[in-house]
Coordinates of C-alpha atoms and ligand atoms in Angstrom, one line a residue:
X701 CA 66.2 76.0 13.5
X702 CA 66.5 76.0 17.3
X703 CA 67.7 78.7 19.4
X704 CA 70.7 78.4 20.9
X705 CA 71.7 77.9 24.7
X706 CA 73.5 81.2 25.7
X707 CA 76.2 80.4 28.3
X708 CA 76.3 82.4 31.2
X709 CA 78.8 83.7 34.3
X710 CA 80.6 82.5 35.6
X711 CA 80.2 79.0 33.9
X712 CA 84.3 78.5 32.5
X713 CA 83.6 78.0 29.1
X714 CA 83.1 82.1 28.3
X715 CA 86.9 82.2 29.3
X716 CA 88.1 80.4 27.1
X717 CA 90.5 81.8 24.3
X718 CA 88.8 81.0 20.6
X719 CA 90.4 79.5 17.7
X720 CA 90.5 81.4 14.4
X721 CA 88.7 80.3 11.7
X722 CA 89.9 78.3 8.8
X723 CA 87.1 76.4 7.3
X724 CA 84.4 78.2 5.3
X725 CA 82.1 76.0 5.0
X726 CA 78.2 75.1 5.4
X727 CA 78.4 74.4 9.4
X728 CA 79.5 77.7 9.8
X729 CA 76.8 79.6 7.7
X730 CA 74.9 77.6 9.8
X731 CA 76.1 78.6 12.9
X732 CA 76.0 81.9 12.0
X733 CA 72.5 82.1 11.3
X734 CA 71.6 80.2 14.2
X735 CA 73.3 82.7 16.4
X736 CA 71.5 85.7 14.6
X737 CA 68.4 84.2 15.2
X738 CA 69.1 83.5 18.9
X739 CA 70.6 87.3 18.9
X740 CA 67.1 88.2 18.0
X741 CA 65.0 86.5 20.1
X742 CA 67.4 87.6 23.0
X743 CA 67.0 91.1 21.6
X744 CA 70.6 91.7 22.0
X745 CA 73.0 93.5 19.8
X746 CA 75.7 91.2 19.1
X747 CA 76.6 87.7 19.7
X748 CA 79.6 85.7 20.1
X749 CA 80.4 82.3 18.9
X750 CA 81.8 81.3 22.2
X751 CA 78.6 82.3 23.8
X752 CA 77.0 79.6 22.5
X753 CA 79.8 77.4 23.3
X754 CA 81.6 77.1 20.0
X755 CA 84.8 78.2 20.7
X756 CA 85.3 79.8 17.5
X757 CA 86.3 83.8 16.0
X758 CA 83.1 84.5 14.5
X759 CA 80.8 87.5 16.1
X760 CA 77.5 88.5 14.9
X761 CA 75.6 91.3 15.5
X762 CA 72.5 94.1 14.2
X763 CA 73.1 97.5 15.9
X764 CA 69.7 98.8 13.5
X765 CA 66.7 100.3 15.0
X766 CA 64.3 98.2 12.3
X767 CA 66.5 94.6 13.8
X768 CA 67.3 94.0 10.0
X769 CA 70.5 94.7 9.2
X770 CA 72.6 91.7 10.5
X771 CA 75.9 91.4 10.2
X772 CA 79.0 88.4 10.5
X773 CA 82.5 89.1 11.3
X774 CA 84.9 86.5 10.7
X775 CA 88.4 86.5 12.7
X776 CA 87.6 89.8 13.7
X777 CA 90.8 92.2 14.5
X778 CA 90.7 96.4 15.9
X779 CA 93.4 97.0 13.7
X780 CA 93.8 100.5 15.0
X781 CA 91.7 103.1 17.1
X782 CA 90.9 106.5 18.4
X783 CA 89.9 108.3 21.5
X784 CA 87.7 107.4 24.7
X785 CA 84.1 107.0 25.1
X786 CA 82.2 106.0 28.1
X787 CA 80.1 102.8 27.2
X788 CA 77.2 101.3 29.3
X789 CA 76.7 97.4 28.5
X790 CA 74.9 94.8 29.5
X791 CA 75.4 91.3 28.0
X792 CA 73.3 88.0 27.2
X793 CA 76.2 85.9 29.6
X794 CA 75.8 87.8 32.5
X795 CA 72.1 88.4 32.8
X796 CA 70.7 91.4 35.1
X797 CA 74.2 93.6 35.0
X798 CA 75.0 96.7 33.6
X799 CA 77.5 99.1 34.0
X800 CA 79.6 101.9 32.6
X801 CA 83.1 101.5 31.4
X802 CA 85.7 102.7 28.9
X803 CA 86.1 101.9 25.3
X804 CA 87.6 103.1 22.3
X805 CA 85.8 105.9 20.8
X806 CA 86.8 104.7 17.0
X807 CA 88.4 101.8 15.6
X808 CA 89.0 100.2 12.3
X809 CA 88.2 96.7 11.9
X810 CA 89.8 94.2 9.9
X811 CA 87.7 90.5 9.4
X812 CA 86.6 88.2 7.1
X813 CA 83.0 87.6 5.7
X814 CA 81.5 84.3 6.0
X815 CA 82.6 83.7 2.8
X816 CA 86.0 83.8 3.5
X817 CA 86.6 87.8 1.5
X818 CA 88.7 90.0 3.3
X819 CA 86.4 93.0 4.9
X820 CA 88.1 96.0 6.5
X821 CA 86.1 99.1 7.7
X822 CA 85.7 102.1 10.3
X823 CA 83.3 102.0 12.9
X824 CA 82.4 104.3 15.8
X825 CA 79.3 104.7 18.4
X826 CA 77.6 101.8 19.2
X827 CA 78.8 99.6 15.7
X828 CA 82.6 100.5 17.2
X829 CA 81.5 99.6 20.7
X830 CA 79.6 96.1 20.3
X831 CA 82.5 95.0 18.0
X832 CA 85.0 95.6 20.8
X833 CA 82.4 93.9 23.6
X834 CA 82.2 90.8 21.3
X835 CA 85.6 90.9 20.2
X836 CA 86.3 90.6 23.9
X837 CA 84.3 87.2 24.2
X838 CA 86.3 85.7 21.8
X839 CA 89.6 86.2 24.0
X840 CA 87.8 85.3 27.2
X841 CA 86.8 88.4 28.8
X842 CA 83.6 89.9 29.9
X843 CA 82.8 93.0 30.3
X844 CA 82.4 93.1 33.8
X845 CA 86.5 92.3 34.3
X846 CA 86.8 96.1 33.3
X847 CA 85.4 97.3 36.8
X848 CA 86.6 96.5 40.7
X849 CA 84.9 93.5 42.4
X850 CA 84.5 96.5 44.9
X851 CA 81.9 97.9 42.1
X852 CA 80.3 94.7 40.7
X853 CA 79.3 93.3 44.3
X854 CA 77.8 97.0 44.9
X855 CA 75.5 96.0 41.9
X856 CA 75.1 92.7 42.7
X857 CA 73.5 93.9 46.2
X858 CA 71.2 96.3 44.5
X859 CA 69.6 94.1 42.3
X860 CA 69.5 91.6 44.7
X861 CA 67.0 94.2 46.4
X862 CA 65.3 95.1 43.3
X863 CA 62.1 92.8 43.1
X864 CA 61.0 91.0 39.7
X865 CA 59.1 93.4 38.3
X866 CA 61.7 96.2 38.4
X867 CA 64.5 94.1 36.8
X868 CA 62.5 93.1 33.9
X869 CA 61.6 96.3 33.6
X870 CA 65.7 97.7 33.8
X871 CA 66.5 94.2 31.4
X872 CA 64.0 95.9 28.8
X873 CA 66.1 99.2 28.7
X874 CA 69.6 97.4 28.2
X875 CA 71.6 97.1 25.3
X876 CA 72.8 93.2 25.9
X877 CA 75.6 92.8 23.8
Ligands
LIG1332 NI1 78.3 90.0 25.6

């Protein structure tokens, strides 16, 4: 299977509101493993469908140390949460950024496998966090819309003055997800 094309800011597509899922069928196993795969060879987190231009409610992601505990979401939902935690992100779309903003501390999420079987569970840390960052693709947000244009061209600038070498090196300490 071939990796996947991740699309990135501020190409249109990433803002565009996905479809729930109704079909469980072998193209979206497929999908689904071919966006794990790409995940992994990325070395991100998570992974929306949307990302890879499928306009779709289906996330995956592996928030593991070891990289092998993958999981897929289906029609993802935060059906209710707790608290505030301060969240740094980066994400495969929007190459070289990363910044701090505010999430919720806990949620509890409500999906479907890809089998089609209801799932619901609690998650908090970086499970709660990535769910809500990919969540977010799926309604066509990013995770740079959470801070001032003010504050994302202040980062722009310093990583335009940053050479090569030192953003590969900040890229290899990011959590894309
Ligand atoms: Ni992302």
């Amino acid at each position: 299977m071939e990796k996947l094309k991740i699309l990135e800011f501020p190409d249109k597509r990433l803002r565009r509101l996905s479809e729930a899922v109704t079909v469980f069928d072998q193209n979206l196993k497929t999908l689904s493993t071919g966006m794990l795969m790409t995940m992994y060879e990325e070395r991100g987190v998570g992974l929306a469908a949307p990302q890879v231009n499928q306009p779709i409610r289906l996330i995956v992601m592996d928030i593991s140390e070891n990289r092998d505990q993958p999981m897929v979401f289906v029609n993802p939902v935060v059906s209710s949460y707790a608290g505030r935690v301060e969240s740094n992100e980066g994400c495969l779309s929007v190459p070289d950024i990363k910044t701090d903003i505010k999430r919720h501390e806990s949620i509890k999420l409500d999906a479907q496998d890809i089998e089609g079987n209801a799932i619901s569970l609690e998650a908090d840390g970086l499970f709660s966090i990535c769910v809500q960052h990919e969540i977010d693709h799926l309604d066509g947000k990013l995770f740079i819309d959470y801070i001032s244009d003010i504050k994302l061209q202040r980062i722009r600038k310093k990583i335009a003055k940053q050479n090569k070498a030192e953003r590969i090196e900040r890229q290899k300490n990011t959590r894309l997800i």
